């Protein structure tokens, strides 16, 4: 830029290297500088190339690495109670299914969530949200799915929205009403009818869901039932996502791809034809190593096939009280490397740019590029690979949300 008028910035950030994650790669800028106006990045490059500028706020980050703010694209952060007791039972040899038959499992979280007040749900979810934020998360997706009635699902979605108002974090809300069977219904098709006729239209009309999700599994809903529910979502203009092929291969992923699903999540049991369908529909593969680990699964998602077909891979916590009580997205990045053989670069792309794509917000979030929202983190590390290397710990130095230190 050879312009006589200096560029006017709200803030200028310098003093660290940046892994911008442009195109899903580190795309490193050494000795980077980032100029922000109105919460958006207006300039990014090497500090030595900075044109003349004026700003009220110049911040020296004091070394380390800057990355995009982390994006947790799959969580069930809002729920009543917890299931630590079931964890102990499982360690003593009681199976997940036996626990479910005794009224535990998802049903116990549904009861506790229905019984909890909004204030109680906000307070318990806020603690979990703060853990994610302290470890670099600036955008989080939160699903409903422990309400399973109009009132209780809307309560969960309202709580999720309130968390986004109360904290410096962007919340994307997903309606997962097709998660399990509520006790009032005996027949799965009847419940799906209720979701299509009543619950989804109401949630859409109130603008309380950014997307719609379903659990497609033998213990939950069939491919046909989920397809019917997705048709309603499509009619209402809501994008879809799916929990599929986690424990068995039912064809949910390929069906979801036919609806141009934003993402198919878990997907341990997908086959080559599913991967091909995902590549064609632009569906992101969301890997959830926390649930894989907790359930002691052995079938890994087919990472090589996903790479071969160029399907973008995201990594998320799946934070939930049953199968993934995970509160660090960085730990999930580590586990995606250790358990699924992702590279640390793929893991970081999976928690930034491809997580943004899984939420349909990659045009504004997930990488450090001009025009994008200025959500970024400066870490006390010597290389970006360290983010996937440490198991936990406190690496965050500075967290910037929409251009402000928060
Ligand atoms: N897949 C899971 O692993 C969780 N939900 C889902 O659809 C389980 C949630 C729970 O056990 O509470
Ligand atoms: Fe989940």
Short mmCIF file of N, CA, C and O in Angstrom, two decimals, residues 82-129:
data_model
loop_
_atom_site.label_atom_id
_atom_site.label_comp_id
_atom_site.label_asym_id
_atom_site.label_seq_id
_atom_site.Cartn_x
_atom_site.Cartn_y
_atom_site.Cartn_z
N UNK A 82 -25.62 -34.54 36.54
CA UNK A 82 -24.52 -35.14 35.78
C UNK A 82 -24.62 -36.64 35.99
O UNK A 82 -25.50 -37.13 36.69
N UNK A 83 -23.74 -37.40 35.36
CA UNK A 83 -23.88 -38.86 35.42
C UNK A 83 -22.60 -39.51 35.95
O UNK A 83 -22.21 -40.58 35.51
N UNK A 84 -21.96 -38.83 36.93
CA UNK A 84 -20.73 -39.39 37.51
C UNK A 84 -21.01 -40.73 38.19
O UNK A 84 -20.16 -41.63 38.19
N UNK A 85 -22.20 -40.87 38.75
CA UNK A 85 -22.57 -42.13 39.39
C UNK A 85 -22.59 -43.28 38.39
O UNK A 85 -22.13 -44.38 38.68
N UNK A 86 -23.11 -42.99 37.19
CA UNK A 86 -23.14 -44.03 36.14
C UNK A 86 -21.73 -44.38 35.68
O UNK A 86 -21.46 -45.52 35.29
N UNK A 87 -20.86 -43.41 35.71
CA UNK A 87 -19.47 -43.65 35.34
C UNK A 87 -18.88 -44.70 36.29
O UNK A 87 -18.26 -45.67 35.86
N UNK A 88 -19.17 -44.53 37.58
CA UNK A 88 -18.67 -45.51 38.56
C UNK A 88 -19.31 -46.87 38.33
O UNK A 88 -18.63 -47.90 38.39
N UNK A 89 -20.63 -46.88 38.04
CA UNK A 89 -21.30 -48.15 37.76
C UNK A 89 -20.65 -48.85 36.57
O UNK A 89 -20.41 -50.06 36.60
N UNK A 90 -20.37 -48.08 35.53
CA UNK A 90 -19.78 -48.68 34.33
C UNK A 90 -18.40 -49.25 34.63
O UNK A 90 -18.03 -50.32 34.15
N UNK A 91 -17.65 -48.54 35.48
CA UNK A 91 -16.32 -49.04 35.84
C UNK A 91 -16.43 -50.33 36.66
O UNK A 91 -15.50 -51.13 36.69
N UNK A 92 -17.60 -50.50 37.31
CA UNK A 92 -17.82 -51.74 38.07
C UNK A 92 -18.47 -52.83 37.21
O UNK A 92 -18.97 -53.81 37.74
N UNK A 93 -18.52 -52.59 35.90
CA UNK A 93 -18.96 -53.66 35.00
C UNK A 93 -20.40 -53.59 34.55
O UNK A 93 -20.85 -54.45 33.78
N UNK A 94 -21.17 -52.60 35.00
CA UNK A 94 -22.55 -52.47 34.52
C UNK A 94 -22.50 -51.81 33.14
O UNK A 94 -21.80 -50.82 32.96
N UNK A 95 -23.23 -52.37 32.16
CA UNK A 95 -23.12 -51.83 30.80
C UNK A 95 -23.99 -50.59 30.63
O UNK A 95 -24.95 -50.36 31.38
N UNK A 96 -23.65 -49.81 29.58
CA UNK A 96 -24.39 -48.60 29.22
C UNK A 96 -25.86 -48.95 29.00
O UNK A 96 -26.76 -48.24 29.43
N UNK A 97 -26.10 -50.11 28.33
CA UNK A 97 -27.48 -50.53 28.05
C UNK A 97 -28.24 -50.91 29.32
O UNK A 97 -29.40 -50.54 29.49
N UNK A 98 -27.57 -51.64 30.24
CA UNK A 98 -28.22 -52.01 31.51
C UNK A 98 -28.61 -50.75 32.28
O UNK A 98 -29.70 -50.66 32.84
N UNK A 99 -27.70 -49.78 32.26
CA UNK A 99 -27.99 -48.52 32.96
C UNK A 99 -29.21 -47.84 32.34
O UNK A 99 -30.10 -47.36 33.04
N UNK A 100 -29.26 -47.87 31.01
CA UNK A 100 -30.40 -47.28 30.31
C UNK A 100 -31.69 -48.01 30.67
O UNK A 100 -32.73 -47.37 30.90
N UNK A 101 -31.63 -49.35 30.76
CA UNK A 101 -32.83 -50.12 31.10
C UNK A 101 -33.32 -49.81 32.52
O UNK A 101 -34.51 -49.91 32.80
N UNK A 102 -32.40 -49.42 33.38
CA UNK A 102 -32.79 -49.06 34.77
C UNK A 102 -33.26 -47.61 34.85
O UNK A 102 -33.39 -47.06 35.94
N UNK A 103 -33.46 -46.98 33.70
CA UNK A 103 -33.94 -45.60 33.70
C UNK A 103 -32.83 -44.57 33.76
O UNK A 103 -33.08 -43.37 33.90
N UNK A 104 -31.58 -45.03 33.65
CA UNK A 104 -30.46 -44.09 33.65
C UNK A 104 -30.15 -43.67 32.22
O UNK A 104 -31.03 -43.64 31.36
N UNK A 105 -28.90 -43.33 31.96
CA UNK A 105 -28.51 -42.91 30.61
C UNK A 105 -29.16 -41.59 30.22
O UNK A 105 -29.44 -40.74 31.08
N UNK A 106 -29.44 -41.44 28.93
CA UNK A 106 -30.01 -40.19 28.43
C UNK A 106 -31.29 -39.83 29.20
O UNK A 106 -31.51 -38.67 29.55
N UNK A 107 -32.12 -40.86 29.52
CA UNK A 107 -33.39 -40.60 30.23
C UNK A 107 -33.15 -39.87 31.55
O UNK A 107 -33.96 -39.00 31.93
N UNK A 108 -32.08 -40.20 32.25
CA UNK A 108 -31.85 -39.53 33.53
C UNK A 108 -31.46 -38.06 33.31
O UNK A 108 -31.84 -37.19 34.10
N UNK A 109 -30.72 -37.81 32.23
CA UNK A 109 -30.40 -36.39 31.93
C UNK A 109 -31.64 -35.64 31.47
O UNK A 109 -31.77 -34.44 31.74
N UNK A 110 -32.55 -36.33 30.78
CA UNK A 110 -33.80 -35.67 30.37
C UNK A 110 -34.60 -35.27 31.61
O UNK A 110 -35.06 -34.13 31.72
N UNK A 111 -34.69 -36.18 32.56
CA UNK A 111 -35.46 -35.87 33.78
C UNK A 111 -34.83 -34.69 34.52
O UNK A 111 -35.50 -33.73 34.89
N UNK A 112 -33.50 -34.75 34.70
CA UNK A 112 -32.81 -33.69 35.44
C UNK A 112 -32.90 -32.35 34.71
O UNK A 112 -33.00 -31.29 35.33
N UNK A 113 -32.89 -32.40 33.38
CA UNK A 113 -32.95 -31.16 32.60
C UNK A 113 -34.36 -30.57 32.67
O UNK A 113 -34.54 -29.35 32.80
N UNK A 114 -35.36 -31.43 32.58
CA UNK A 114 -36.75 -30.94 32.69
C UNK A 114 -37.00 -30.33 34.07
O UNK A 114 -37.70 -29.34 34.20
N UNK A 115 -36.43 -30.97 35.11
CA UNK A 115 -36.66 -30.51 36.49
C UNK A 115 -35.91 -29.22 36.82
O UNK A 115 -36.26 -28.53 37.77
N UNK A 116 -34.87 -28.92 36.07
CA UNK A 116 -34.02 -27.76 36.41
C UNK A 116 -34.66 -26.45 35.93
O UNK A 116 -35.31 -26.41 34.88
N UNK A 117 -34.44 -25.39 36.71
CA UNK A 117 -34.89 -24.06 36.27
C UNK A 117 -33.91 -23.51 35.24
O UNK A 117 -32.77 -24.01 35.14
N UNK A 118 -34.32 -22.49 34.52
CA UNK A 118 -33.40 -21.88 33.55
C UNK A 118 -32.17 -21.34 34.25
O UNK A 118 -31.05 -21.47 33.76
N UNK A 119 -32.36 -20.75 35.42
CA UNK A 119 -31.22 -20.19 36.15
C UNK A 119 -30.23 -21.30 36.53
O UNK A 119 -29.01 -21.12 36.44
N UNK A 120 -30.77 -22.44 36.94
CA UNK A 120 -29.88 -23.57 37.30
C UNK A 120 -29.13 -24.09 36.08
O UNK A 120 -27.94 -24.39 36.15
N UNK A 121 -29.83 -24.18 34.96
CA UNK A 121 -29.17 -24.67 33.75
C UNK A 121 -28.10 -23.70 33.27
O UNK A 121 -27.02 -24.10 32.83
N UNK A 122 -28.40 -22.40 33.38
CA UNK A 122 -27.40 -21.39 32.98
C UNK A 122 -26.17 -21.51 33.88
O UNK A 122 -25.03 -21.53 33.40
N UNK A 123 -26.40 -21.63 35.19
CA UNK A 123 -25.27 -21.67 36.13
C UNK A 123 -24.39 -22.89 35.88
O UNK A 123 -23.15 -22.77 35.85
N UNK A 124 -24.98 -24.05 35.66
CA UNK A 124 -24.13 -25.25 35.49
C UNK A 124 -23.44 -25.24 34.14
O UNK A 124 -22.26 -25.60 34.03
N UNK A 125 -24.15 -24.79 33.10
CA UNK A 125 -23.51 -24.75 31.78
C UNK A 125 -22.43 -23.68 31.73
O UNK A 125 -21.41 -23.83 31.04
N UNK A 126 -22.63 -22.58 32.49
CA UNK A 126 -21.64 -21.49 32.47
C UNK A 126 -20.28 -21.98 32.97
O UNK A 126 -19.24 -21.59 32.44
N UNK A 127 -20.31 -22.84 33.98
CA UNK A 127 -19.03 -23.37 34.50
C UNK A 127 -18.30 -24.15 33.41
O UNK A 127 -17.08 -24.03 33.24
N UNK A 128 -19.05 -24.95 32.69
CA UNK A 128 -18.43 -25.75 31.62
C UNK A 128 -17.95 -24.84 30.49
O UNK A 128 -16.87 -25.02 29.92
N UNK A 129 -18.79 -23.86 30.17
CA UNK A 129 -18.43 -22.93 29.09
C UNK A 129 -17.14 -22.18 29.44
O UNK A 129 -16.27 -21.99 28.58
#
